[in-house]
Short mmCIF file of C-alpha atoms in Angstrom, two decimals:
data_model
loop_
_atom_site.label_atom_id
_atom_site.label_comp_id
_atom_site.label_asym_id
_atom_site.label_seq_id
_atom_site.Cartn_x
_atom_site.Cartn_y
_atom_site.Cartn_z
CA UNK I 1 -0.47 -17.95 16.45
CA UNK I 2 -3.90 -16.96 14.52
CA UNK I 3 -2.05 -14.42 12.56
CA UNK I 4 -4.07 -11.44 11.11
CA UNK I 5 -2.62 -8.55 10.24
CA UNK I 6 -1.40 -9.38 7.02
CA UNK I 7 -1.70 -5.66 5.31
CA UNK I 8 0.87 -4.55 8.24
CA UNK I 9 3.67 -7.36 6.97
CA UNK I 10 3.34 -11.01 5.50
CA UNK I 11 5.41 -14.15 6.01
CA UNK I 12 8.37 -14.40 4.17
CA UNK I 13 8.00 -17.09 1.02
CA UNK I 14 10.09 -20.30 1.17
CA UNK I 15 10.24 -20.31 -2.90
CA UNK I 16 11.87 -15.90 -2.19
CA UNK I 17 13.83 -16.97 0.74
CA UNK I 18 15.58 -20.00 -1.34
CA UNK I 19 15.89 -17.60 -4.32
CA UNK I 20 18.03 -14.87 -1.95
CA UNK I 21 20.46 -17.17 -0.05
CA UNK I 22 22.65 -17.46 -2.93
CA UNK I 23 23.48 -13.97 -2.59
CA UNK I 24 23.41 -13.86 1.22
CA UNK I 25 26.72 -15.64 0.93
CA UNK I 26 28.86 -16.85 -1.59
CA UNK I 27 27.39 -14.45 -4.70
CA UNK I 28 28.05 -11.85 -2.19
CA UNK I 29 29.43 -9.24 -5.43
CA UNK I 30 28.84 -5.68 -5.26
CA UNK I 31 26.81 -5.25 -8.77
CA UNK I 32 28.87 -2.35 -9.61
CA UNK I 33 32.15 -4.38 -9.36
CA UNK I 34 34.00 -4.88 -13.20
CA UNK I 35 35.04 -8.53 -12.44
CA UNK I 36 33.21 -12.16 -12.09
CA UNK I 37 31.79 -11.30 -8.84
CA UNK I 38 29.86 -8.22 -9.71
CA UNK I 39 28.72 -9.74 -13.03
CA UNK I 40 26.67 -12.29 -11.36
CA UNK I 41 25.47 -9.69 -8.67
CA UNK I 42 24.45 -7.44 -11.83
CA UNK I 43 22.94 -9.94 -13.53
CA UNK I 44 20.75 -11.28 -10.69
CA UNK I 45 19.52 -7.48 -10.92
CA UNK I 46 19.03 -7.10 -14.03
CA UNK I 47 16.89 -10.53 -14.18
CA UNK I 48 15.01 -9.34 -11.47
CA UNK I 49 14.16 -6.18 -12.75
CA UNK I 50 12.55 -7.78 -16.04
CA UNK I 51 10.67 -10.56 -14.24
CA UNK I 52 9.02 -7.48 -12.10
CA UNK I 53 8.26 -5.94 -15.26
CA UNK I 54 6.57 -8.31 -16.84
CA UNK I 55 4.51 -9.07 -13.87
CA UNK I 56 3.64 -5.03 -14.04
CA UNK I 57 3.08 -5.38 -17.97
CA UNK I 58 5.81 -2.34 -18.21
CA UNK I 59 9.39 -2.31 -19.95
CA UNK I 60 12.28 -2.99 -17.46
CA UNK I 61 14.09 0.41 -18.13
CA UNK I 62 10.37 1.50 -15.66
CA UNK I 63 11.63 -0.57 -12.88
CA UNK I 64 13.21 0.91 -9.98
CA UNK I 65 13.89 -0.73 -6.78
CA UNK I 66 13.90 0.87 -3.62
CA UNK I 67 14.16 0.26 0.23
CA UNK I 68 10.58 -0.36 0.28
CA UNK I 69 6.86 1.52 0.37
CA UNK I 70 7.82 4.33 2.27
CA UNK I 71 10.61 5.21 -0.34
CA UNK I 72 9.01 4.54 -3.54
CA UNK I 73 6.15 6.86 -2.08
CA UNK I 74 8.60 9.60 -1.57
CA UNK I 75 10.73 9.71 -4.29
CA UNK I 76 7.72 9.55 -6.42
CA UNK I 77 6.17 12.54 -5.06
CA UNK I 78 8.61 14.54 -4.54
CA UNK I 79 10.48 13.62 -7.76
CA UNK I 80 8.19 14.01 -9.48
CA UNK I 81 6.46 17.21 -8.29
CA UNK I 82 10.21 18.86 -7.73
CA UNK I 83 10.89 17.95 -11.32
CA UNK I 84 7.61 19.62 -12.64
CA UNK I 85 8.40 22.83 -10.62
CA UNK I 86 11.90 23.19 -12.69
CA UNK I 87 10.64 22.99 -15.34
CA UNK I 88 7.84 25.33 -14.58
CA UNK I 89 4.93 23.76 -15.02
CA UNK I 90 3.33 24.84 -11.51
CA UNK I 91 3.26 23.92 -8.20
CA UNK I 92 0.16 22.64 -6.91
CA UNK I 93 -0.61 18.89 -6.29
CA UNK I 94 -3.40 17.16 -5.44
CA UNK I 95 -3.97 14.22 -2.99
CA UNK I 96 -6.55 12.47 -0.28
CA UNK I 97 -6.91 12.60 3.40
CA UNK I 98 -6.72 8.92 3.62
CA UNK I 99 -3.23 8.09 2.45
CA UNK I 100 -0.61 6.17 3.50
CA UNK I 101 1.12 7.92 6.55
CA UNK I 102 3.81 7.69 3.75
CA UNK I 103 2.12 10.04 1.63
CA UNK I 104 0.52 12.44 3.68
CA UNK I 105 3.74 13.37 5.18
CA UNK I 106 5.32 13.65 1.77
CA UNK I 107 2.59 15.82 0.68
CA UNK I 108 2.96 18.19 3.79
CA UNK I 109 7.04 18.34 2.88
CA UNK I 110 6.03 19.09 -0.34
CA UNK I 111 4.12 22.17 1.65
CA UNK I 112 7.24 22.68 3.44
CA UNK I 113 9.15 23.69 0.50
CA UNK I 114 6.46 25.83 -2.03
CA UNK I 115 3.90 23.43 -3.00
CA UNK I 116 0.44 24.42 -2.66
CA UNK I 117 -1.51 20.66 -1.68
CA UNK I 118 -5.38 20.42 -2.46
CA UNK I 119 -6.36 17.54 -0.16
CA UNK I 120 -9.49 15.56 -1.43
CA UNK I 121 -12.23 13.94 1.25
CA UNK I 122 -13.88 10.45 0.50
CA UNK I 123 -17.65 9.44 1.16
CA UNK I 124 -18.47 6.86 4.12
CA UNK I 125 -16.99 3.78 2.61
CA UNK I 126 -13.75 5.57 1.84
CA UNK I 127 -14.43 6.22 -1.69
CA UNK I 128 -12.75 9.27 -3.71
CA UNK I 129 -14.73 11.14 -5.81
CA UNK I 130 -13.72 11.16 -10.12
CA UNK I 131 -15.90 14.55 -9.67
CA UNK I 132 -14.43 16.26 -6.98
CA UNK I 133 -10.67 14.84 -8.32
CA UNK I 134 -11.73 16.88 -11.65
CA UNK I 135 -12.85 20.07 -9.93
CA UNK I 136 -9.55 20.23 -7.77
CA UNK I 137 -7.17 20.53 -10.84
CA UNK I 138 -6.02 23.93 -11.83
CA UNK I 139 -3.87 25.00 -14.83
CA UNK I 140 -0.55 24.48 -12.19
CA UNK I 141 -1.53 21.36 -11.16
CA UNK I 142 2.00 18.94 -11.69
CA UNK I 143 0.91 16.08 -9.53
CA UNK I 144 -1.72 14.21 -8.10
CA UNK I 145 -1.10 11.02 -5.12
CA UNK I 146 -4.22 8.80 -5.00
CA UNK I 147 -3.63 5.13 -3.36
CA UNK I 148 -5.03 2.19 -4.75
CA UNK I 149 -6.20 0.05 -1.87
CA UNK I 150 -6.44 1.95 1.19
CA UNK I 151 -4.48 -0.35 3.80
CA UNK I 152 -6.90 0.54 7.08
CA UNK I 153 -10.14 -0.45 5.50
CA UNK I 154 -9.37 -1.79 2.24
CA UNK I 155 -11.75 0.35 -0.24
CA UNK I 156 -10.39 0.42 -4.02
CA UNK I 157 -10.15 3.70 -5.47
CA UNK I 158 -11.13 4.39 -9.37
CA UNK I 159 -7.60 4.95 -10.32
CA UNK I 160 -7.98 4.03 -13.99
CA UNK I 161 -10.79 6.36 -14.10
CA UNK I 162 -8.99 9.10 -12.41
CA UNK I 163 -5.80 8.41 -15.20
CA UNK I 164 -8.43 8.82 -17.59
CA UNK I 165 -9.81 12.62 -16.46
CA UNK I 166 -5.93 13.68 -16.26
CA UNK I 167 -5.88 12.29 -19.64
CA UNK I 168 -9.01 14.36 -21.17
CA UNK I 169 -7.73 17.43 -18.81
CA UNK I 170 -4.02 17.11 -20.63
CA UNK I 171 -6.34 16.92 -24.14
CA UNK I 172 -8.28 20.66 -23.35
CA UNK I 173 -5.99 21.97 -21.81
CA UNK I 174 -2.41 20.96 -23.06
CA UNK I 175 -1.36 20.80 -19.81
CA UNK I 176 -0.11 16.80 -17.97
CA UNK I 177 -0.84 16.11 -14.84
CA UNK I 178 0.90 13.36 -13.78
CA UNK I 179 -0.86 10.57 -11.55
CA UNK I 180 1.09 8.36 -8.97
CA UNK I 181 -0.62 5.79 -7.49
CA UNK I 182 0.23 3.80 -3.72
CA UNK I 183 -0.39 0.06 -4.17
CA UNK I 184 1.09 -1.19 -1.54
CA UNK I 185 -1.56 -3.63 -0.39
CA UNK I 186 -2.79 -4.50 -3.80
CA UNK I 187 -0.19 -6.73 -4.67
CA UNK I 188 -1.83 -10.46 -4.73
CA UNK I 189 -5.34 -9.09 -4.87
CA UNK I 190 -5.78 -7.13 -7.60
CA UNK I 191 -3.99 -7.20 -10.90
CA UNK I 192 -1.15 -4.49 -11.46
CA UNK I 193 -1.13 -4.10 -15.09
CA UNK I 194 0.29 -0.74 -15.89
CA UNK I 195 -1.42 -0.09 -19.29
CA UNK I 196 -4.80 -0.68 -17.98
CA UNK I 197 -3.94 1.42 -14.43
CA UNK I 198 -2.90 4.50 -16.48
CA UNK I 199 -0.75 5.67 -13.69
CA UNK I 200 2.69 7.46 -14.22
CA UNK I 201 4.23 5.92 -11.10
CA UNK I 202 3.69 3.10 -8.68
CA UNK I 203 4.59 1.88 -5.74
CA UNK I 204 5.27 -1.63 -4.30
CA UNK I 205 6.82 -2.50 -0.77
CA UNK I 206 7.96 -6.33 -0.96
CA UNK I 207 6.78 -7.04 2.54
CA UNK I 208 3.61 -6.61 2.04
CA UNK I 209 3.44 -9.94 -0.84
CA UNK I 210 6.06 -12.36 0.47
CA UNK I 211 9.12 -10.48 0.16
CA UNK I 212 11.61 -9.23 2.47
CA UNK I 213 11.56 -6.72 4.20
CA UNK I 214 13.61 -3.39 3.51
CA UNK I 215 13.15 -3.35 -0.40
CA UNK I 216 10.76 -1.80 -2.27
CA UNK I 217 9.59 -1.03 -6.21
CA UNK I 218 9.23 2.03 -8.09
CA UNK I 219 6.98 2.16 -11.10
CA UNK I 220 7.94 4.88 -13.35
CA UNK I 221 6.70 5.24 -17.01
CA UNK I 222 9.01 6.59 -19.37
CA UNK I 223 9.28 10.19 -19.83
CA UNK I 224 8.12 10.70 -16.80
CA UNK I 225 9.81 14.23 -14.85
CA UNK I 226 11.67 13.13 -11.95
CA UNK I 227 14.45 14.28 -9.95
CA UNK I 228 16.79 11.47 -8.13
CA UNK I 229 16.61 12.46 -4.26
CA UNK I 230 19.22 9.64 -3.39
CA UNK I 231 22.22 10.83 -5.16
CA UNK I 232 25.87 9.35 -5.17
CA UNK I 233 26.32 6.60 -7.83
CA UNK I 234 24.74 6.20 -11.34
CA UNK I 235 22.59 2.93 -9.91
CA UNK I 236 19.05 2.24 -10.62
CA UNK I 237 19.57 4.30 -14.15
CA UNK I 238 20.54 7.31 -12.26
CA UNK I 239 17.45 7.53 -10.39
CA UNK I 240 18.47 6.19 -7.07
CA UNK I 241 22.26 6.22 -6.14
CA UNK I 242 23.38 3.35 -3.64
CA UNK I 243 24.41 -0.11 -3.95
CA UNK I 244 22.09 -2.72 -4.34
CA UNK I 245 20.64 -5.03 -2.11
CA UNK I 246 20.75 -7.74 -4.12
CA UNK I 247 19.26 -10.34 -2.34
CA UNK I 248 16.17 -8.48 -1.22
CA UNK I 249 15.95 -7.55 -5.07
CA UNK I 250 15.92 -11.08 -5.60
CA UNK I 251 13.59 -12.08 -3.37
CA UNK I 252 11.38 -9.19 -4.45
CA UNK I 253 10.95 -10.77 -7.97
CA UNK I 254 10.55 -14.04 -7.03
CA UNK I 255 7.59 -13.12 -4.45
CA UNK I 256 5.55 -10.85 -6.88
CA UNK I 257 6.14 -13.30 -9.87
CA UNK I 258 4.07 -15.75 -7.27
CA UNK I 259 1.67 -13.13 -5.94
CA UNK I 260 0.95 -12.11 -9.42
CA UNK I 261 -0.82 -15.43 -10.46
CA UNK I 262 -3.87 -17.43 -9.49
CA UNK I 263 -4.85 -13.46 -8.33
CA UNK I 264 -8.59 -14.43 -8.70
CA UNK I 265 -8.69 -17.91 -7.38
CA UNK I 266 -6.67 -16.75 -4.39
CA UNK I 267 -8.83 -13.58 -4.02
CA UNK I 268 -11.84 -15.78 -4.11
CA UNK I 269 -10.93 -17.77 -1.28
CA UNK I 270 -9.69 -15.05 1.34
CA UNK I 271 -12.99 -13.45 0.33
CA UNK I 272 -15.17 -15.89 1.63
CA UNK I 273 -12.68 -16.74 4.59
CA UNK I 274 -13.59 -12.72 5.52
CA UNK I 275 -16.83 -12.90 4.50
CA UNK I 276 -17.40 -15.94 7.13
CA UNK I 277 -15.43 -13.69 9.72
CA UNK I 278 -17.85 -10.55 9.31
CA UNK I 279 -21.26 -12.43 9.26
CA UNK I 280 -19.62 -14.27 12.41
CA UNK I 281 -18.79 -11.12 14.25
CA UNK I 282 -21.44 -9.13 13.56
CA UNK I 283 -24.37 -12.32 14.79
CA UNK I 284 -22.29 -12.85 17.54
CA UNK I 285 -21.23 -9.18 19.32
CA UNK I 286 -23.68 -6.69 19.94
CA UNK I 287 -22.77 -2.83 18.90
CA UNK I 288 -20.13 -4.00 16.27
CA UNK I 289 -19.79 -2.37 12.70
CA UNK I 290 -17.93 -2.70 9.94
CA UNK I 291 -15.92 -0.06 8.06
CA UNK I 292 -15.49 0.88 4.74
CA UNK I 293 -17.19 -1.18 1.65
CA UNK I 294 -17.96 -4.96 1.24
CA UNK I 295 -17.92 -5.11 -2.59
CA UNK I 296 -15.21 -2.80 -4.20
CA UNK I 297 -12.79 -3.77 -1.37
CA UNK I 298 -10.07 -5.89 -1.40
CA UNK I 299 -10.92 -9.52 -0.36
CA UNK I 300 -8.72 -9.82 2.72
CA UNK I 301 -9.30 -6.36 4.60
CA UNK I 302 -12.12 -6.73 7.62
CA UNK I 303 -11.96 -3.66 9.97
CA UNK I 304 -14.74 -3.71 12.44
CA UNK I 305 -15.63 -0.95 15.27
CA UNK I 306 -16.79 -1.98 18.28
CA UNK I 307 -18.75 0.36 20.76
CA UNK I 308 -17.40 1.11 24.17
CA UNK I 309 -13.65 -0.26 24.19
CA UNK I 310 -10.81 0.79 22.95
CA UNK I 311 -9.20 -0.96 20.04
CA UNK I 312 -5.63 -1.03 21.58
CA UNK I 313 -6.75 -2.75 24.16
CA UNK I 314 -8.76 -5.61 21.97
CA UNK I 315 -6.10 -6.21 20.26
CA UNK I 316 -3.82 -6.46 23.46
CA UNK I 317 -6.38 -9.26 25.19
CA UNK I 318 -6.33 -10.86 21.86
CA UNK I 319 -2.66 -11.23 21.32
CA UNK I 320 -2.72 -13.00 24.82
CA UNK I 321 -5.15 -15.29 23.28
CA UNK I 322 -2.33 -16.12 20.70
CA UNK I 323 -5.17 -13.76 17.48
CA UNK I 324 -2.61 -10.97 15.84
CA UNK I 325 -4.84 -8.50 14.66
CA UNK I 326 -4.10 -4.58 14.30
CA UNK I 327 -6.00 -1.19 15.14
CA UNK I 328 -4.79 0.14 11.73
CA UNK I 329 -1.54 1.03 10.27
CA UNK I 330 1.56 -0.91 11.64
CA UNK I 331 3.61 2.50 10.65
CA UNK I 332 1.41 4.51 13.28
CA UNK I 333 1.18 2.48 16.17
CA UNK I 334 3.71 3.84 18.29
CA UNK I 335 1.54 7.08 18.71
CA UNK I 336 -1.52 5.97 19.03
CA UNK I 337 -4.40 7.53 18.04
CA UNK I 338 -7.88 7.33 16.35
CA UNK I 339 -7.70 6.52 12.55
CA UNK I 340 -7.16 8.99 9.97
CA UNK I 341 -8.42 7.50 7.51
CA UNK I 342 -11.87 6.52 9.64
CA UNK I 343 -12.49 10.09 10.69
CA UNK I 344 -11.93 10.76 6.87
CA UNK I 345 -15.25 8.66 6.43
CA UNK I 346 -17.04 10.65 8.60
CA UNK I 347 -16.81 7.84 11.04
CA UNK I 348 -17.70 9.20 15.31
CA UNK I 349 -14.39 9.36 16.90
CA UNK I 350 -15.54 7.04 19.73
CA UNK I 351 -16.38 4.16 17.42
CA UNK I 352 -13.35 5.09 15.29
CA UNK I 353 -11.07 4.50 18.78
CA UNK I 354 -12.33 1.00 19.44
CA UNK I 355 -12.04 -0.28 15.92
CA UNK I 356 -10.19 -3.04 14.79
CA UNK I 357 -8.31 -4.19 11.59
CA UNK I 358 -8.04 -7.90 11.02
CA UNK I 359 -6.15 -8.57 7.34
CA UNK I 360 -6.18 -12.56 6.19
CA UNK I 361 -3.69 -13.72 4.01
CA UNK I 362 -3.07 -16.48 1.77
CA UNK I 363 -2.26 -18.96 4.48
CA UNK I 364 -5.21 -18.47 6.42
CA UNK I 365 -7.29 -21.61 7.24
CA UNK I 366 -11.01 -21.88 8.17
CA UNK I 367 -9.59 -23.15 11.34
CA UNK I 368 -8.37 -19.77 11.91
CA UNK I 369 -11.23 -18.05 11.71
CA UNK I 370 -13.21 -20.83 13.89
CA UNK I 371 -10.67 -19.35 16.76
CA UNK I 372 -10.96 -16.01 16.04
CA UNK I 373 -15.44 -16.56 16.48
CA UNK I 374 -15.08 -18.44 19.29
CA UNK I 375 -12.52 -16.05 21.51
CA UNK I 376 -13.46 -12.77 19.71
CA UNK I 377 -17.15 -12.43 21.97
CA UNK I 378 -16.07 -13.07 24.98
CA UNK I 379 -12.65 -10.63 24.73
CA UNK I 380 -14.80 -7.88 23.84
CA UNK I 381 -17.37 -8.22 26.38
CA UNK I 382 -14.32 -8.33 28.60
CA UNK I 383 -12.83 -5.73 27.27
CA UNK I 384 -16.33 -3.54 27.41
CA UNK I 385 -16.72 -3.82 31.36
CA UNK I 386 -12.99 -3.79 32.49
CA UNK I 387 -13.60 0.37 30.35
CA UNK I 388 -16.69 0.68 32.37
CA UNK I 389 -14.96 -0.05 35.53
CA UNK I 390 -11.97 2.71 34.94
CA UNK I 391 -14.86 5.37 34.12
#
């Protein structure tokens, strides 16, 4: 298999793998237990936790693990925003029409329950606005949600800049806004530091860099307002009762400690490997275009729209060809529809239906993309007159 779709989930590392089997059978201790067994469970924790903080450049008392992306999203939103209610700072958040699936549905829960949500658009490569960000904060603003690396098309939002305005904004107007931040696919290819990022939460989903699948990390700077939504036990520091799963904690740490180095030679390389896939696509298929930007992008993301198919079905005749590639979000697929995030960009609906999202990875040869070229053409122009022929 040519695998590429990468941003939906990523091989599992040998070096995380070997680093969780320990505790997959005979370190098998609940870390809560008072006794030999538990020690070593806690410990393996507790190691963990401070090897993910120092690849996030944050104190380990910041470090929460979770059951992955989808969590950490959550509990950061609404923690955070239900926290800033309570205490009555306001109730009005802001966020973007082109996050997460994880996020937008927090957002509209958040709705659900009193919030008032200011949703922010993005240009045509998917960009957020530091302007329009300013102009949508208001003295009750608690919260704003603005992702990192947008997982459909890969654009990089200005999320040290936007820390910044909240930063000036608390300054004239004595009132915090606190900033959380999905970086879900940023991990590996672009550096997480959390003093440069400025954000006051984060969020990590192991998949997505090597680990398993099912755990998940929560950035969140001290001081912070937040209000547990798991609750039962005092684990986590009391900010997210259950017990542990050690081993995917385990292999969490072990994964991002190896995704957090070589990030530019490794960026470099995927980079050209997609840059060799775009040029190839676009010389060889007529009425194909590429979405979002080329520059301020991550290196692996290539999502192209192609005129007259649909994407679904690309990616079906593909798949027989042994070429995994996506038509956006994994977490979205089983209702298909056009992109949210593309008609976001202003892109037509037609061309946003027949795009494509093909996400390299780390392992990804040259070879691979030599197959991709040579079946890609001729599956679309298949594709293109088996749509005629239903019309």
């Amino acid at each position: 298999m040519v695998y590429l779709d990468h941003a939906a989930t990523t091989p599992l590392r040998p070096e995380a793998r070997e680093a969780m089997l320990p505790f997959l059978g005979e370190r098998f201790g609940n870390p809560s237990g008072h006794y030999e067994a538990g020690r070593i469970a806690q410990q393996a924790v507790d190691d963990a936790r401070d090897s993910v903080a120092s690849c996030l450049n944050a104190r380990n008392s910041e470090v929460l693990f979770t059951s992955g992306g989808t969590e950490a999203i959550n509990t950061a939103m609404v923690g955070i925003a239900y926290a800033m209610r309570r205490a009555g700072a306001g109730s009005h958040v802001v966020t973007t029409a082109i996050e997460h699936h994880a996020g937008l549905h927090a957002a509209q829960f958040l709705e659900e329950i009193g919030f008032e949500v200011t949703t922010l658009g993005c240009d045509g490569f998917g960009h957020v606005s530091p302007e329009e960000f300013e102009r949508a904060l208001r003295p009750d603003t608690v919260l704003a949600s603005v992702m990192l690396a947008n997982n459909e098309v890969g654009t990089i939002e200005p999320i040290a800049e936007l820390a910044g305005i909240l930063r000036e904004y608390a300054a004239r107007q004595r009132h915090r806004v606190m900033l959380h931040t999905d970086a879900v696919q940023a991990a590996g290819w672009t550096p997480l530091d959390m003093q440069t990022l400025g954000v006051d939460a984060l969020s990590l989903s192991s998949h997505k860099f090597g680990g398993p699948k099912g755990t998940g990390v929560l950035f969140l700077r001290r001081a912070t307002p937040f209000h547990a939504l798991l609750l039962g036990g005092g684990q986590e520091m009391q900010k997210r009762a259950g017990t542990e799963n050690v081993a995917g904690i385990v292999g969490t740490a072990k994964a991002l400690e190896l995704a957090s180095t070589n990030v530019t030679e490794r960026s470099a390389r995927v980079r050209a490997l997609r840059e060799r896939l775009r040029e190839g696509v676009l010389a060889a298929v007529p009425d194909a275009e590429t979405n979002g930007c080329h520059e301020n992008c991550l290196p692996n993301n290539l999502n192209i729209s192609f005129d007259g198919i649909e994407g679904d079905d690309l990616v079906a005749r593909l798949d027989a060809r042994g070429i995994a590639a996506s038509t956006g979000s994994a977490c979205s697929n089983a209702m298909w529809e056009p992109s949210h995030v593309l008609l976001a960009m202003g892109v037509p609906i037609r061309r946003a239906a027949g795009s494509v999202r093909f996400s390299l990875g780390e392992g990804t040869t040259e070879a691979d993309i030599a197959t991709v070229l040579e079946a890609l053409p001729g599956e679309v122009e298949r594709a293109r007159l088996s749509a005629v022929a239903a019309r």
